[in-house]
mmCIF file of N, CA and C in Angstrom:
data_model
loop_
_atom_site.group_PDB
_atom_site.id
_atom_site.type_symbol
_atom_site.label_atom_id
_atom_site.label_comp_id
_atom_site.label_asym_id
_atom_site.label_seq_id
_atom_site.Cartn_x
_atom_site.Cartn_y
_atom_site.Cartn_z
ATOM 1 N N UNK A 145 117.833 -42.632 51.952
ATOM 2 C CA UNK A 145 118.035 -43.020 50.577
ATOM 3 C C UNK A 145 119.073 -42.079 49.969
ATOM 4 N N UNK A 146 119.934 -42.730 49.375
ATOM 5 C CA UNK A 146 120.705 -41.976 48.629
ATOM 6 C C UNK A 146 120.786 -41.919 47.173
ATOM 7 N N UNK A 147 121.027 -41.042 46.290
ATOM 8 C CA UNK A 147 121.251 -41.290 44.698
ATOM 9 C C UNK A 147 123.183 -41.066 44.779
ATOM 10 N N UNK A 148 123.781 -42.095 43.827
ATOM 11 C CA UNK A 148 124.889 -41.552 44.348
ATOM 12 C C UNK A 148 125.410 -41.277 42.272
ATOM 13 N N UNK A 149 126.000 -40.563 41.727
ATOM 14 C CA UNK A 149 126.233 -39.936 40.991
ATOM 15 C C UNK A 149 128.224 -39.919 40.843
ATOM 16 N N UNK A 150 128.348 -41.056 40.115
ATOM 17 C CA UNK A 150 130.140 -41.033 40.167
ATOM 18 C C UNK A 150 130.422 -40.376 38.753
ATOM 19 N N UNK A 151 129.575 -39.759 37.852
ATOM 20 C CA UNK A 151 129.781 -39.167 36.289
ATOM 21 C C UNK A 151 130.059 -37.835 37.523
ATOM 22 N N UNK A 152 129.297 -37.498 38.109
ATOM 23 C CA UNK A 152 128.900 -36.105 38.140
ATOM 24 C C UNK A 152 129.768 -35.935 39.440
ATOM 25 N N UNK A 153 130.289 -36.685 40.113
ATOM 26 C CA UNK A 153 131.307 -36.726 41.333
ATOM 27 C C UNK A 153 130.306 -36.226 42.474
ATOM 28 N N UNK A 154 129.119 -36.038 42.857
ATOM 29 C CA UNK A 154 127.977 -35.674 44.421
ATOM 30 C C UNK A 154 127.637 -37.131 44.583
ATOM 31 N N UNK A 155 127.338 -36.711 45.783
ATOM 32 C CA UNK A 155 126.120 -37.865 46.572
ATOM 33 C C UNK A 155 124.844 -36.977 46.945
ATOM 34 N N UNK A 156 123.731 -37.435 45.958
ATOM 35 C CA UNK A 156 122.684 -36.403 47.341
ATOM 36 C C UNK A 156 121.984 -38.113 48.407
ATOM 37 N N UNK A 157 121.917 -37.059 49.083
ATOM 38 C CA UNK A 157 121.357 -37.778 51.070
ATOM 39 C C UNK A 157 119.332 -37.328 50.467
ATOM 40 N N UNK A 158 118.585 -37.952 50.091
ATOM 41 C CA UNK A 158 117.443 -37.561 50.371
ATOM 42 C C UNK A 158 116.540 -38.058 51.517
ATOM 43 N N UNK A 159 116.371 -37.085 52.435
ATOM 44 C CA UNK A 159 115.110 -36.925 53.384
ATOM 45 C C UNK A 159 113.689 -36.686 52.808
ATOM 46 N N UNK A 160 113.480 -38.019 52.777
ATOM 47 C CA UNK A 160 111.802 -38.264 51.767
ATOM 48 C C UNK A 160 110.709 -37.815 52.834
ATOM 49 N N UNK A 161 110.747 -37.767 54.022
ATOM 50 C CA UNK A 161 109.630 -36.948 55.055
ATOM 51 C C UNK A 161 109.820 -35.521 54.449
ATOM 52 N N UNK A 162 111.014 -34.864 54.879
ATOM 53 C CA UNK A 162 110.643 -33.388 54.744
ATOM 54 C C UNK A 162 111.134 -32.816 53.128
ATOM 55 N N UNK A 163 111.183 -33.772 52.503
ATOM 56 C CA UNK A 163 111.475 -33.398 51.026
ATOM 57 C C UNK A 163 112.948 -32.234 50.891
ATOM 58 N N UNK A 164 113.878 -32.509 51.383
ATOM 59 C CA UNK A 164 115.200 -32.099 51.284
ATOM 60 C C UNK A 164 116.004 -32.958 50.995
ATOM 61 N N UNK A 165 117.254 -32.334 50.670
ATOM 62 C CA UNK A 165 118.519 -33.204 50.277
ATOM 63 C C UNK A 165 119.498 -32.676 50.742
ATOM 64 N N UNK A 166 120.779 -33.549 50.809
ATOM 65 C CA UNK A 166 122.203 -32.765 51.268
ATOM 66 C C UNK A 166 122.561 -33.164 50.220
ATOM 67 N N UNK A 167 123.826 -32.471 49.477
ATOM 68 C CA UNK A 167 124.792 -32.371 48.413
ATOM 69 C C UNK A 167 126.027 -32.992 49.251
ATOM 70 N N UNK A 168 126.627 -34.037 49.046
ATOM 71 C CA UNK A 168 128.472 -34.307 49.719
ATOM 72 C C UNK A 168 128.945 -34.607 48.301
ATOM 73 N N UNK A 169 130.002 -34.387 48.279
ATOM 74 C CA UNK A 169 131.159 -35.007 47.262
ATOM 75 C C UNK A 169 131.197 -36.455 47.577
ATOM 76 N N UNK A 170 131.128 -36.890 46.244
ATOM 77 C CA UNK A 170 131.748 -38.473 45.671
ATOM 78 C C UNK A 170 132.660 -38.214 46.060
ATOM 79 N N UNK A 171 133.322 -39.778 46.686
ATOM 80 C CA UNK A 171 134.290 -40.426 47.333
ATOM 81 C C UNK A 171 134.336 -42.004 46.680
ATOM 82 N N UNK A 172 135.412 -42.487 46.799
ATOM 83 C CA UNK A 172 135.267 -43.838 46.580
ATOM 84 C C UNK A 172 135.049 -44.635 47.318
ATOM 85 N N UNK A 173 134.493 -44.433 48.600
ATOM 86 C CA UNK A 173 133.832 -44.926 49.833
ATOM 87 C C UNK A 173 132.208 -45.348 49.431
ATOM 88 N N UNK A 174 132.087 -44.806 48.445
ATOM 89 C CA UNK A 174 130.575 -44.651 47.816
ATOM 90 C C UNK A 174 130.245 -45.602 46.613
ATOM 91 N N UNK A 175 131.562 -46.256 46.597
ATOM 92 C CA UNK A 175 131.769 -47.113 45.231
ATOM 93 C C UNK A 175 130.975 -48.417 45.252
ATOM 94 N N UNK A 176 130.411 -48.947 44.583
ATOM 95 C CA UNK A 176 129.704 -50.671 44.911
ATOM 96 C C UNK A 176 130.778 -51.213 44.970
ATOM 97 N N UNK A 177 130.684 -51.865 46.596
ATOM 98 C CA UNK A 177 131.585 -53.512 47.033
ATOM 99 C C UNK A 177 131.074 -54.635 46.118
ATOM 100 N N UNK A 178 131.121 -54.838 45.125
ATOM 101 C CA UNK A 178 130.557 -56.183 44.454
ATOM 102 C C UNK A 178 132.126 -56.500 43.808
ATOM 103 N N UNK A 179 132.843 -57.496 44.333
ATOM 104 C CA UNK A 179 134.055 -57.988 43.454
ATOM 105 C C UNK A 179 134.074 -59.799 43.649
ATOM 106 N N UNK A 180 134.614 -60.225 42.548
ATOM 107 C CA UNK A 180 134.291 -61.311 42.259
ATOM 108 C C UNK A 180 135.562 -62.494 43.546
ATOM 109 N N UNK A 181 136.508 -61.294 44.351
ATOM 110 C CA UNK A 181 137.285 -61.574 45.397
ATOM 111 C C UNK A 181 137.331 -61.206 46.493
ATOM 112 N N UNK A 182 137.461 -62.056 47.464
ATOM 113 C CA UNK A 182 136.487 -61.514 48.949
ATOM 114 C C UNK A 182 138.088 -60.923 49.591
ATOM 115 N N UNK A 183 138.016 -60.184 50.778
ATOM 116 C CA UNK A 183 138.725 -59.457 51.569
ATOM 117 C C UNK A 183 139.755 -60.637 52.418
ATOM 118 N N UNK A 184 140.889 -60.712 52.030
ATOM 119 C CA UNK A 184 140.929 -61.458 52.948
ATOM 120 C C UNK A 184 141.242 -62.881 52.583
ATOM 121 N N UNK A 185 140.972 -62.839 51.054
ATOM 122 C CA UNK A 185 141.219 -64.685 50.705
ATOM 123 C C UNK A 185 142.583 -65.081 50.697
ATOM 124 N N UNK A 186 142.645 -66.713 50.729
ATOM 125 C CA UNK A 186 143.761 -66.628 50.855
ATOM 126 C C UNK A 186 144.022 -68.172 49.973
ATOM 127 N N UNK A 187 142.952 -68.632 49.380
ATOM 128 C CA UNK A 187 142.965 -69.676 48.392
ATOM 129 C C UNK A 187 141.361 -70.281 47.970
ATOM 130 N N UNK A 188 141.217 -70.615 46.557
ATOM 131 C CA UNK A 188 140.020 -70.930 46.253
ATOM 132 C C UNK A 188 140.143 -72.112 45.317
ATOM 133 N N UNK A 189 139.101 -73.076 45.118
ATOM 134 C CA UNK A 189 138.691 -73.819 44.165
ATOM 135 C C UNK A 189 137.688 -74.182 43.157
ATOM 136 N N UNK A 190 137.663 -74.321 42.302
ATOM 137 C CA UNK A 190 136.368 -74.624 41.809
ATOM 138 C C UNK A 190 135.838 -75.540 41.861
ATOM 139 N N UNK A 191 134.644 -75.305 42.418
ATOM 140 C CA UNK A 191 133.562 -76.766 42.561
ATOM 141 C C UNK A 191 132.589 -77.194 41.751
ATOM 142 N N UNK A 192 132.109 -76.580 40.869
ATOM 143 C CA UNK A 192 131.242 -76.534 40.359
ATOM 144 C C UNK A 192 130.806 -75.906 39.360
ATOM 145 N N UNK A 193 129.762 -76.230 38.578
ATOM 146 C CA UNK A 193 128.662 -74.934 37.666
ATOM 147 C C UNK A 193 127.355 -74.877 37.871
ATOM 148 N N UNK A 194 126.680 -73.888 37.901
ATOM 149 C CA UNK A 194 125.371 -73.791 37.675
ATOM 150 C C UNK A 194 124.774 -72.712 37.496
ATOM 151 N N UNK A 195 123.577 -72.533 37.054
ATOM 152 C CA UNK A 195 123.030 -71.647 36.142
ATOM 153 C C UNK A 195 122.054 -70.656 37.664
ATOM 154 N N UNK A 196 122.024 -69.499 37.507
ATOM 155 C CA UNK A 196 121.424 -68.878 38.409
ATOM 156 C C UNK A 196 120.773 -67.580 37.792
ATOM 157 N N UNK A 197 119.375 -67.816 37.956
ATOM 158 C CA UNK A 197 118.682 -66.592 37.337
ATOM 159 C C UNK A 197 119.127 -66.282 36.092
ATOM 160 N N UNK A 198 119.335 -67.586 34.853
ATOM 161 C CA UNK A 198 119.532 -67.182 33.283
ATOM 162 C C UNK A 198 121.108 -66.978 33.325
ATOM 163 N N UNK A 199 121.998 -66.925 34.359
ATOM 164 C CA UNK A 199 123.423 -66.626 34.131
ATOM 165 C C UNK A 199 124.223 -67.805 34.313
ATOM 166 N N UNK A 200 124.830 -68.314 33.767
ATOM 167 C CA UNK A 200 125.464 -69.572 33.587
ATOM 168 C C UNK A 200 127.060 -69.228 34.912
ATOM 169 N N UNK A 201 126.910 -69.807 35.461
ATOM 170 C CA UNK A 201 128.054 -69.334 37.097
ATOM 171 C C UNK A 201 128.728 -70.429 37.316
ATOM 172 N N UNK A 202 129.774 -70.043 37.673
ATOM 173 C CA UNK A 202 131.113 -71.381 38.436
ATOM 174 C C UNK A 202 130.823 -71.114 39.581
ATOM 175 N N UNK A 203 131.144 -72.364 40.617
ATOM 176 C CA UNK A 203 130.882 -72.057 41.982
ATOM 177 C C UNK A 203 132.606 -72.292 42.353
ATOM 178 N N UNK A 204 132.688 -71.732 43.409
ATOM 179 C CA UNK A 204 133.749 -71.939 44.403
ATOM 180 C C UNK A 204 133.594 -71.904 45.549
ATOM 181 N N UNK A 205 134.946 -72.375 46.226
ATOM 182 C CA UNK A 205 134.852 -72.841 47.615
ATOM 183 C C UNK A 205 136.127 -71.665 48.033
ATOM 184 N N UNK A 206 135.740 -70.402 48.800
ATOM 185 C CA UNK A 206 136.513 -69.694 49.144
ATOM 186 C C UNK A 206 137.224 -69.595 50.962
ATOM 187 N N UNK A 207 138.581 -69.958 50.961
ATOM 188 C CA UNK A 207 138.716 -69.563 52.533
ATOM 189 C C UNK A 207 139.449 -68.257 52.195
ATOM 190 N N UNK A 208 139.168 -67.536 53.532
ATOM 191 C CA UNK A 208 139.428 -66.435 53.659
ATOM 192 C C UNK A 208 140.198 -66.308 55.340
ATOM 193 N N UNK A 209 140.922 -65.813 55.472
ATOM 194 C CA UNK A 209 141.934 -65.655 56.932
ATOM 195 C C UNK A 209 141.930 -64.093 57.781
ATOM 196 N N UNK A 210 141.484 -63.628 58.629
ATOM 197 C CA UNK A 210 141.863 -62.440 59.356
ATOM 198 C C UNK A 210 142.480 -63.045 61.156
ATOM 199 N N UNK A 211 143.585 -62.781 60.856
ATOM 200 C CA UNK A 211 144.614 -63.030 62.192
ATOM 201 C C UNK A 211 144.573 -64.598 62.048
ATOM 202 N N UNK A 212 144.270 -65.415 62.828
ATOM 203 C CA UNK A 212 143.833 -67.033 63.907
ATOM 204 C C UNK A 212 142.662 -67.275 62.601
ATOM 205 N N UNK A 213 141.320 -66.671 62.054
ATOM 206 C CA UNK A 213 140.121 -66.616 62.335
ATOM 207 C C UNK A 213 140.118 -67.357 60.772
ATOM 208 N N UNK A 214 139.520 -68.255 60.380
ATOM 209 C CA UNK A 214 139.994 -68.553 58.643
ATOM 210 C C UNK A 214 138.157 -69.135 58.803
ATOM 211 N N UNK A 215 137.625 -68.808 57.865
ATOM 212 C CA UNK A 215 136.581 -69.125 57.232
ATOM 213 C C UNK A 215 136.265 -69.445 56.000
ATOM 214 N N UNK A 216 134.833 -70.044 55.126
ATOM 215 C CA UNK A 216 135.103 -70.661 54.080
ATOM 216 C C UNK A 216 133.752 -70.341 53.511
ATOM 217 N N UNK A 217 133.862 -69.856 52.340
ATOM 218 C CA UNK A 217 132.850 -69.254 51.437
ATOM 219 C C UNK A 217 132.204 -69.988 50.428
ATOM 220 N N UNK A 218 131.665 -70.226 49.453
ATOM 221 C CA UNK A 218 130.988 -70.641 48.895
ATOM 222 C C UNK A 218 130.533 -69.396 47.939
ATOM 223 N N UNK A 219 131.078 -69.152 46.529
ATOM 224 C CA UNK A 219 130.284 -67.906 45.672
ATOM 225 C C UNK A 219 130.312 -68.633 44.255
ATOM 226 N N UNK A 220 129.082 -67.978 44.332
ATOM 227 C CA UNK A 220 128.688 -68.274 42.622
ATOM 228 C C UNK A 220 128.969 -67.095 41.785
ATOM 229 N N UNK A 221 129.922 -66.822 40.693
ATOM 230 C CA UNK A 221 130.281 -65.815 39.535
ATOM 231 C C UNK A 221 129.503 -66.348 38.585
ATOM 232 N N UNK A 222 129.130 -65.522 37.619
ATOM 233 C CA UNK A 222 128.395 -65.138 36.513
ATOM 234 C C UNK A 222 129.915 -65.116 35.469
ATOM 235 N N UNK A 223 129.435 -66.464 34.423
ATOM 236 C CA UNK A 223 131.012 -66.110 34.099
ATOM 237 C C UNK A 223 130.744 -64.831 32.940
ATOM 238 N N UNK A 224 129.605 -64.157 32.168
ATOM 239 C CA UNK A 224 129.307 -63.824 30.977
ATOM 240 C C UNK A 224 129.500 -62.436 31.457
ATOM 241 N N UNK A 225 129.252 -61.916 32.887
ATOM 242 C CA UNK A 225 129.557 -60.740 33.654
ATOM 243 C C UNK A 225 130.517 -60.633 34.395
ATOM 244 N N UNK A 226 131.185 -61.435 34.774
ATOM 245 C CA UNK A 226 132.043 -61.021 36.168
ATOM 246 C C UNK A 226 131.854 -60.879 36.996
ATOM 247 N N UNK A 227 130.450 -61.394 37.614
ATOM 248 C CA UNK A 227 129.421 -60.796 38.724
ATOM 249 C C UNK A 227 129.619 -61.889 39.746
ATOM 250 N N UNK A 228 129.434 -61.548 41.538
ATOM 251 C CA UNK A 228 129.064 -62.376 41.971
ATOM 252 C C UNK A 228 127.723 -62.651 42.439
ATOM 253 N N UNK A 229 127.187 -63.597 41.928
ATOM 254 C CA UNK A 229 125.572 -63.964 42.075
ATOM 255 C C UNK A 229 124.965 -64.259 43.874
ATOM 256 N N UNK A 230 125.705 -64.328 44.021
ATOM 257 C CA UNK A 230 125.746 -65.451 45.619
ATOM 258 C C UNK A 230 126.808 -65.568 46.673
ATOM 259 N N UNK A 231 126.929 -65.297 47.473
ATOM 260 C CA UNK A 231 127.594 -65.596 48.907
ATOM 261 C C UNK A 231 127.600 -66.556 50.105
ATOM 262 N N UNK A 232 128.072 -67.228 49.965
ATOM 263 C CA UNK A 232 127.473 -68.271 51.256
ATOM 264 C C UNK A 232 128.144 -68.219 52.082
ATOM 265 N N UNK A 233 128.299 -68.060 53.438
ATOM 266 C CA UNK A 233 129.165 -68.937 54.787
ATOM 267 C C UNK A 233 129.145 -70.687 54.588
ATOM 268 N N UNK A 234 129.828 -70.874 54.414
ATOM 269 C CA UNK A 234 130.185 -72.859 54.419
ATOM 270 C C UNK A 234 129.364 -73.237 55.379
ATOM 271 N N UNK A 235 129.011 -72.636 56.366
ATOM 272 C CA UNK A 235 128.213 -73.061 57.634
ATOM 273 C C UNK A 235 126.391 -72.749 56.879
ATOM 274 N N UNK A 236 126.332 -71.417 56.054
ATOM 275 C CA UNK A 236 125.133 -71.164 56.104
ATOM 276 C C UNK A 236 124.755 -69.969 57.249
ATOM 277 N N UNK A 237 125.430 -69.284 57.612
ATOM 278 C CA UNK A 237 125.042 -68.525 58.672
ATOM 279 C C UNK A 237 124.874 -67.331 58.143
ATOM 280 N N UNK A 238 125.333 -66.913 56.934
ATOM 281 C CA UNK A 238 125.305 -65.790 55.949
ATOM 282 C C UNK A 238 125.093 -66.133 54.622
ATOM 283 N N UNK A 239 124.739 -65.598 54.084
ATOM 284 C CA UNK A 239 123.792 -65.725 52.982
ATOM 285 C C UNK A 239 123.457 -64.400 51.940
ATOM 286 N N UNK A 240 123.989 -63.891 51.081
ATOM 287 C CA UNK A 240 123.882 -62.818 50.064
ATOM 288 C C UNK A 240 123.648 -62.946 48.492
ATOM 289 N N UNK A 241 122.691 -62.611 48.109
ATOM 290 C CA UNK A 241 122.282 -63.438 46.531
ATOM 291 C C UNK A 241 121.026 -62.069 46.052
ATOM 292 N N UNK A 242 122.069 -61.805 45.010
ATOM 293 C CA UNK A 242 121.541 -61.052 43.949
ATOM 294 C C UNK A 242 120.491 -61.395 43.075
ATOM 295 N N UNK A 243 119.372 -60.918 42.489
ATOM 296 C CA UNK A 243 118.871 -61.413 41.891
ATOM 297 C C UNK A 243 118.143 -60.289 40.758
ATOM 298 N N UNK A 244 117.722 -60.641 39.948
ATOM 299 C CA UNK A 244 117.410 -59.872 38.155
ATOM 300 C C UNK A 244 118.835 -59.088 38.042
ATOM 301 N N UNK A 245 120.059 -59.657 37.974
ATOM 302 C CA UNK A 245 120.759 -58.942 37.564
ATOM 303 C C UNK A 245 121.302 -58.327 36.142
ATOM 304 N N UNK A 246 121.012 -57.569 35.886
ATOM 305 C CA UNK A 246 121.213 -56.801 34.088
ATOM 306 C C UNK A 246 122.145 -55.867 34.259
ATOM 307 N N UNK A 247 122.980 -55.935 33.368
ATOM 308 C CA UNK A 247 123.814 -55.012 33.183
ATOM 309 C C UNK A 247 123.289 -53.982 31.552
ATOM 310 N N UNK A 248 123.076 -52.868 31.956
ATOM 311 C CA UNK A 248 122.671 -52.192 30.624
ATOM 312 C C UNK A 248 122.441 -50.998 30.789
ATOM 313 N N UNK A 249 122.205 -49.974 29.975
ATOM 314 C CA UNK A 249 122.488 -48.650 30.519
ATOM 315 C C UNK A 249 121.165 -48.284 31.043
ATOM 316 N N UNK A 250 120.914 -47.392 31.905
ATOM 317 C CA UNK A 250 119.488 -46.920 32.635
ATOM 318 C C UNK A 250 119.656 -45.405 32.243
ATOM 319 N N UNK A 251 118.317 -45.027 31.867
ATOM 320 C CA UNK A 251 117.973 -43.325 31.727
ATOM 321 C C UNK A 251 118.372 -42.449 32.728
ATOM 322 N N UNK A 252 118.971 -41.555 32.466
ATOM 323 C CA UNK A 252 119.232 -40.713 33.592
ATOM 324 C C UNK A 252 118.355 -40.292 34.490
ATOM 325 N N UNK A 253 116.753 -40.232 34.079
ATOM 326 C CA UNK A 253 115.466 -39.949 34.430
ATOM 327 C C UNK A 253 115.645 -40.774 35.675
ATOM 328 N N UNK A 254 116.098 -41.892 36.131
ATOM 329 C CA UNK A 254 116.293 -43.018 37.770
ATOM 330 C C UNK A 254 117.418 -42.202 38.194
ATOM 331 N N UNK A 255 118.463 -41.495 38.134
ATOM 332 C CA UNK A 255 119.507 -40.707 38.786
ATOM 333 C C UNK A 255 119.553 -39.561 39.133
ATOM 334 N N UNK A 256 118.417 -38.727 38.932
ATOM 335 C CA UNK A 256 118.412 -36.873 39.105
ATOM 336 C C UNK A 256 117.604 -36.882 40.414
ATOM 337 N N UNK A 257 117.885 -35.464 40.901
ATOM 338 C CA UNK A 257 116.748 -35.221 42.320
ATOM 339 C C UNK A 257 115.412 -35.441 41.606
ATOM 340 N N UNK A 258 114.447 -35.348 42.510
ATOM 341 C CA UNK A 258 112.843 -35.316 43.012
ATOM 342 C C UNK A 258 112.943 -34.052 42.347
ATOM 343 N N UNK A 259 111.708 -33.118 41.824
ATOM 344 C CA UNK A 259 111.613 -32.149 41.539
ATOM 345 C C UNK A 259 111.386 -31.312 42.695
ATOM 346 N N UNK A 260 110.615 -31.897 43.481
ATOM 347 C CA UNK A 260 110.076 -31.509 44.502
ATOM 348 C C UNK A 260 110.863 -31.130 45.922
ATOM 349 N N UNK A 261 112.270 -31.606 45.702
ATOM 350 C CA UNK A 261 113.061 -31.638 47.033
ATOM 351 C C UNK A 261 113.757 -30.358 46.718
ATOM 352 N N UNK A 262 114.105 -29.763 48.060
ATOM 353 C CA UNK A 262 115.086 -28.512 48.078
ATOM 354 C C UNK A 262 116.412 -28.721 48.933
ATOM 355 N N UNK A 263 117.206 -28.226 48.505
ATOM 356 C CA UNK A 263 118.323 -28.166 48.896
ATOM 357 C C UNK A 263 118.668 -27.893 50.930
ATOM 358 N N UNK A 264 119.267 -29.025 51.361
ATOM 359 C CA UNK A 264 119.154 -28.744 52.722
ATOM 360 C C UNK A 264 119.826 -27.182 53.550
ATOM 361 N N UNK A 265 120.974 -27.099 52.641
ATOM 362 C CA UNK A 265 121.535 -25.596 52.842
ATOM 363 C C UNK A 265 120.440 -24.410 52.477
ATOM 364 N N UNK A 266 119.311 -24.819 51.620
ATOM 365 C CA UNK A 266 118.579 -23.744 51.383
ATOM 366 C C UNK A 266 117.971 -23.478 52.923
ATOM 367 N N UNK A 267 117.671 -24.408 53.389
ATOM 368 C CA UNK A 267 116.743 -24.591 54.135
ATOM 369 C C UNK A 267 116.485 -23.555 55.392
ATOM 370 N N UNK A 268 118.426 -23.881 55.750
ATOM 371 C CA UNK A 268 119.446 -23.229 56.845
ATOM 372 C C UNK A 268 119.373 -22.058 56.547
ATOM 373 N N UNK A 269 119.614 -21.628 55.303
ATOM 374 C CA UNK A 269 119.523 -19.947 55.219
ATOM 375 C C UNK A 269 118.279 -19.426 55.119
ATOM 376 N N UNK A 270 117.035 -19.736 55.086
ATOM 377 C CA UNK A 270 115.827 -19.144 55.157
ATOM 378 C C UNK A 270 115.791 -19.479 56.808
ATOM 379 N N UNK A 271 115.989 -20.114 57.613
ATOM 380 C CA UNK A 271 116.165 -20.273 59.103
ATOM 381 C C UNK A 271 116.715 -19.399 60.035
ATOM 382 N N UNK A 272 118.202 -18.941 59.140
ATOM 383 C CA UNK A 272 118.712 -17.891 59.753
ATOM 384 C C UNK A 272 118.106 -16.345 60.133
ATOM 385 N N UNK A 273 118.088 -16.452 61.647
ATOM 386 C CA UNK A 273 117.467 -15.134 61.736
ATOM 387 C C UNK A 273 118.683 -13.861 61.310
ATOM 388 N N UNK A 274 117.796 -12.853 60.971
ATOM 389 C CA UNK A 274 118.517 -12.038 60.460
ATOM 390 C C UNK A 274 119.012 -10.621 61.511
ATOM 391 N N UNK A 275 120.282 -10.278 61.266
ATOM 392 C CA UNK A 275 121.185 -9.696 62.270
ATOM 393 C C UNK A 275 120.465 -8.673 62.484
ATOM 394 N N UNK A 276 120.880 -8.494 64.219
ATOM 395 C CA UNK A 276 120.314 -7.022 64.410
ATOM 396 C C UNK A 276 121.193 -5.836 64.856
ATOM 397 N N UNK A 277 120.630 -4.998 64.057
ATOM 398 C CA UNK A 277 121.865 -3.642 64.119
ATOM 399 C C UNK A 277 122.114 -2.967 65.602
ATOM 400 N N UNK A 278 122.847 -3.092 66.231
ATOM 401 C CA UNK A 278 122.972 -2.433 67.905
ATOM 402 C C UNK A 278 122.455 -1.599 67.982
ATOM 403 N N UNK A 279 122.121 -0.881 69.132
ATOM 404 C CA UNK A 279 120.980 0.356 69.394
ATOM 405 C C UNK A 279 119.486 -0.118 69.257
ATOM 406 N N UNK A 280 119.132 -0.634 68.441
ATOM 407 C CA UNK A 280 117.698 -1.071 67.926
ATOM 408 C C UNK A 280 117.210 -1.755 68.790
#
C-alpha cells in the first residue's frame, strides 16, 4: 500500500505486517493515469449518452493503433467532470469502470502515516551492529 503525497512531493511504501514505511520522492510516474484520451488513439466518435452512477456521460467509439495492431474502445466521459467512467475493449475482453466517483476535497487525516509505523531507515540503523575498535 502506498500513500502517495504530490503537495508534499514523498511517496511512503507502507509494510502493514511489520508496521514500517519507506520515504521515496514524488515522481510523476506516481501521477493517476485517468485521462479522458487513450495512448495511442488515432480517431474517435460519438455514439452516444448515458447516465452512469448520477453522472450524465457521452459514449465513444475509440480506435487506437500501436505498429500493424489497431484496436477499438468504447469509453464513457462524465461530461460535468472530465472523467472517464468506463473502458471497454469493442470485443469485451477488458473492461475498467469506476464507480462512486466524487470529486471534493478529503481531510488530510486519509493522507498522513499510521501513528504507529516507523521509519524503514530507522529500522536499519538500530540493526547496525556497532564497530569494533581493533585490539579488542
Amino acid at each position: 500500500m502506498s500513500i502517495v503525497r504530490k503537495d508534499k512531493q514523498v511517496v511512503w511504501l507502507l509494510l502493514s505486517r511489520t508496521k514500517y514505511f519507506k520515504r521515496i520522492p514524488y515522481g510523476p510516474e506516481q501521477d493517476l493515469r485517468v485521462s479522458e484520451m487513450l495512448d495511442r488513439e488515432v480517431s474517435w466518435r460519438e455514439t452516444g449518452t448515458e447516465v452512469r452512477e448520477e453522472h450524465p456521460t457521452i459514449l465513444y467509439e475509440i480506435t487506437t493503433k500501436q505498429g500493424r495492431q489497431v484496436e477499438i474502445y468504447f469509453q464513457w466521459i462524465a461530461t460535468e467532470i472530465h472523467f472517464p467512467m468506463k473502458l471497454a475493449r469493442k470485443d469485451w475482453s477488458l473492461i475498467v469502470e469506476c464507480q462512486h466517483v466524487k470529486l471534493r476535497s478529503v481531510s488530510d487525516y486519509f493522507f498522513n502515516l499510521p501513528v504507529n509505523f516507523l521509519a524503514l531507515e530507522d529500522f536499519k540503523k538500530q540493526e547496525a551492529p556497532e564497530p569494533v575498535e581493533p585490539g579488542m
